[in-house]
């Protein structure tokens, strides 16, 4: 089953890259169903990845209320499986923070962005381009709130 789930995930990414979100959603949903309905030997990381992929489609199509519980569920699984300091967790935190930013839930967004940035700073060299997305998102949050003095260093 996990091979079929992986194939569905690949097709979902292909359609998402083409902005064919209806098709991407269908394949990401199918992958999630496969992983959640599979044997107990399915890696929980697969479930979390499928949840995060589906959440990203919901987010990109403006369905924030559907995206949030999936991002939260993926985050909980990743933290349980990978530990709180893994860069993949930082990405999910960043995605959830962007959702909060778009809902004007700025304090929650900032908290998640800061936690994600700390993980990224511990995971990558300080001069690494891998830090750029985390810094950019935090700066954009500050700019949206007109906190320009805090945004400038980023």
Short mmCIF file of C-alpha atoms in Angstrom, two decimals:
data_model
loop_
_atom_site.label_atom_id
_atom_site.label_comp_id
_atom_site.label_asym_id
_atom_site.label_seq_id
_atom_site.Cartn_x
_atom_site.Cartn_y
_atom_site.Cartn_z
CA UNK A 1 0.00 0.00 0.00
CA UNK A 2 2.77 2.46 0.79
CA UNK A 3 3.99 2.30 -2.82
CA UNK A 4 0.56 3.32 -4.08
CA UNK A 5 0.47 6.08 -1.47
CA UNK A 6 3.85 7.32 -2.67
CA UNK A 7 2.63 7.28 -6.27
CA UNK A 8 -0.47 9.26 -5.28
CA UNK A 9 1.75 11.75 -3.47
CA UNK A 10 3.95 12.17 -6.52
CA UNK A 11 0.92 12.76 -8.73
CA UNK A 12 -0.45 15.24 -6.21
CA UNK A 13 2.79 17.22 -6.33
CA UNK A 14 2.77 17.12 -10.12
CA UNK A 15 -0.76 18.51 -10.31
CA UNK A 16 -0.07 21.10 -7.59
CA UNK A 17 2.96 22.35 -9.54
CA UNK A 18 0.64 22.80 -12.52
CA UNK A 19 -1.89 24.64 -10.31
CA UNK A 20 -4.41 21.87 -10.97
CA UNK A 21 -5.52 21.89 -7.37
CA UNK A 22 -8.65 19.76 -7.76
CA UNK A 23 -6.60 16.87 -9.11
CA UNK A 24 -3.82 17.45 -6.57
CA UNK A 25 -6.35 17.40 -3.74
CA UNK A 26 -7.81 14.11 -4.96
CA UNK A 27 -4.41 12.42 -5.05
CA UNK A 28 -3.29 13.80 -1.69
CA UNK A 29 -6.57 12.66 -0.15
CA UNK A 30 -6.08 9.21 -1.64
CA UNK A 31 -2.55 9.02 -0.24
CA UNK A 32 -3.81 10.03 3.20
CA UNK A 33 -6.58 7.42 3.05
CA UNK A 34 -4.06 4.75 2.10
CA UNK A 35 -1.69 5.66 4.91
CA UNK A 36 -4.38 6.04 7.55
CA UNK A 37 -6.18 2.87 6.53
CA UNK A 38 -3.09 0.78 6.12
CA UNK A 39 -1.51 -1.66 8.45
CA UNK A 40 -0.04 -0.62 11.76
CA UNK A 41 3.37 -0.93 10.09
CA UNK A 42 2.84 2.24 8.05
CA UNK A 43 5.32 4.87 9.05
CA UNK A 44 3.48 7.71 10.87
CA UNK A 45 5.78 10.10 9.03
CA UNK A 46 3.90 9.15 5.82
CA UNK A 47 0.60 10.10 7.45
CA UNK A 48 2.00 13.44 8.61
CA UNK A 49 3.42 14.19 5.18
CA UNK A 50 0.10 13.36 3.52
CA UNK A 51 -1.71 15.62 5.99
CA UNK A 52 0.71 18.48 5.37
CA UNK A 53 0.43 18.04 1.59
CA UNK A 54 -3.36 18.14 1.69
CA UNK A 55 -3.28 21.11 4.07
CA UNK A 56 -1.07 22.98 1.62
CA UNK A 57 -3.65 22.51 -1.14
CA UNK A 58 -6.40 23.74 1.14
CA UNK A 59 -4.27 26.72 2.10
CA UNK A 60 -3.41 27.56 -1.49
CA UNK A 61 -7.09 27.45 -2.44
CA UNK A 62 -8.18 29.65 0.46
CA UNK A 63 -9.74 26.87 2.54
CA UNK A 64 -7.95 27.89 5.71
CA UNK A 65 -10.41 26.28 8.12
CA UNK A 66 -9.81 22.93 6.45
CA UNK A 67 -6.03 23.39 6.31
CA UNK A 68 -5.51 24.26 9.97
CA UNK A 69 -6.50 20.93 11.59
CA UNK A 70 -4.39 19.03 9.06
CA UNK A 71 -1.34 21.20 9.71
CA UNK A 72 -1.88 20.76 13.47
CA UNK A 73 -2.24 16.98 13.13
CA UNK A 74 0.89 16.73 10.96
CA UNK A 75 2.81 18.86 13.44
CA UNK A 76 1.76 16.63 16.34
CA UNK A 77 2.85 13.48 14.50
CA UNK A 78 6.17 14.97 13.39
CA UNK A 79 6.94 16.18 16.92
CA UNK A 80 6.19 12.71 18.28
CA UNK A 81 8.21 10.88 15.64
CA UNK A 82 11.04 13.29 14.82
CA UNK A 83 11.33 15.41 17.95
CA UNK A 84 10.69 19.13 18.15
CA UNK A 85 14.04 20.15 16.67
CA UNK A 86 13.71 18.66 13.19
CA UNK A 87 13.79 21.01 10.16
CA UNK A 88 10.69 19.33 8.69
CA UNK A 89 8.80 20.39 11.79
CA UNK A 90 10.06 23.92 11.24
CA UNK A 91 8.51 23.92 7.75
CA UNK A 92 5.11 22.77 9.03
CA UNK A 93 5.26 25.40 11.77
CA UNK A 94 6.03 28.00 9.11
CA UNK A 95 3.09 26.87 6.99
CA UNK A 96 0.73 26.95 9.96
CA UNK A 97 2.10 30.37 10.93
CA UNK A 98 1.37 31.66 7.41
CA UNK A 99 -2.19 30.47 7.80
CA UNK A 100 -2.47 32.32 11.12
CA UNK A 101 -0.92 35.41 9.54
CA UNK A 102 -3.56 35.33 6.81
CA UNK A 103 -6.25 35.10 9.49
CA UNK A 104 -4.71 38.10 11.33
CA UNK A 105 -3.82 35.84 14.27
CA UNK A 106 -0.51 37.61 14.51
CA UNK A 107 0.60 36.58 18.01
CA UNK A 108 0.12 32.89 17.18
CA UNK A 109 1.87 33.34 13.85
CA UNK A 110 4.83 35.10 15.41
CA UNK A 111 5.24 32.41 18.05
CA UNK A 112 5.32 29.67 15.41
CA UNK A 113 7.63 31.64 13.13
CA UNK A 114 10.06 32.22 16.00
CA UNK A 115 10.02 28.54 16.99
CA UNK A 116 10.59 27.52 13.38
CA UNK A 117 13.43 30.00 13.01
CA UNK A 118 15.14 28.69 16.17
CA UNK A 119 15.02 25.14 14.81
CA UNK A 120 16.35 26.28 11.44
CA UNK A 121 19.17 28.23 13.09
CA UNK A 122 20.13 25.12 15.07
CA UNK A 123 19.91 22.89 11.98
CA UNK A 124 21.72 24.96 9.35
CA UNK A 125 24.82 27.16 9.30
CA UNK A 126 23.94 30.77 10.08
CA UNK A 127 25.06 31.85 6.60
CA UNK A 128 23.00 29.15 4.88
CA UNK A 129 20.39 30.07 2.29
CA UNK A 130 18.18 27.47 3.98
CA UNK A 131 17.44 30.11 6.64
CA UNK A 132 16.06 32.59 4.10
CA UNK A 133 12.46 31.33 3.97
CA UNK A 134 12.17 31.43 7.75
CA UNK A 135 13.57 34.96 7.95
CA UNK A 136 11.45 36.14 5.01
CA UNK A 137 8.23 34.89 6.57
CA UNK A 138 8.98 36.54 9.90
CA UNK A 139 9.88 39.81 8.18
CA UNK A 140 6.66 39.68 6.14
CA UNK A 141 4.66 39.21 9.32
CA UNK A 142 6.31 42.26 10.88
CA UNK A 143 5.75 44.27 7.71
CA UNK A 144 2.07 43.32 7.60
CA UNK A 145 1.75 44.65 11.14
CA UNK A 146 3.72 47.78 10.20
CA UNK A 147 6.45 46.77 12.67
CA UNK A 148 9.05 47.95 10.18
CA UNK A 149 11.84 48.39 12.71
CA UNK A 150 11.65 44.72 13.56
CA UNK A 151 11.33 43.66 9.94
CA UNK A 152 14.37 45.58 8.68
CA UNK A 153 17.06 43.31 10.16
CA UNK A 154 15.61 40.39 8.20
#
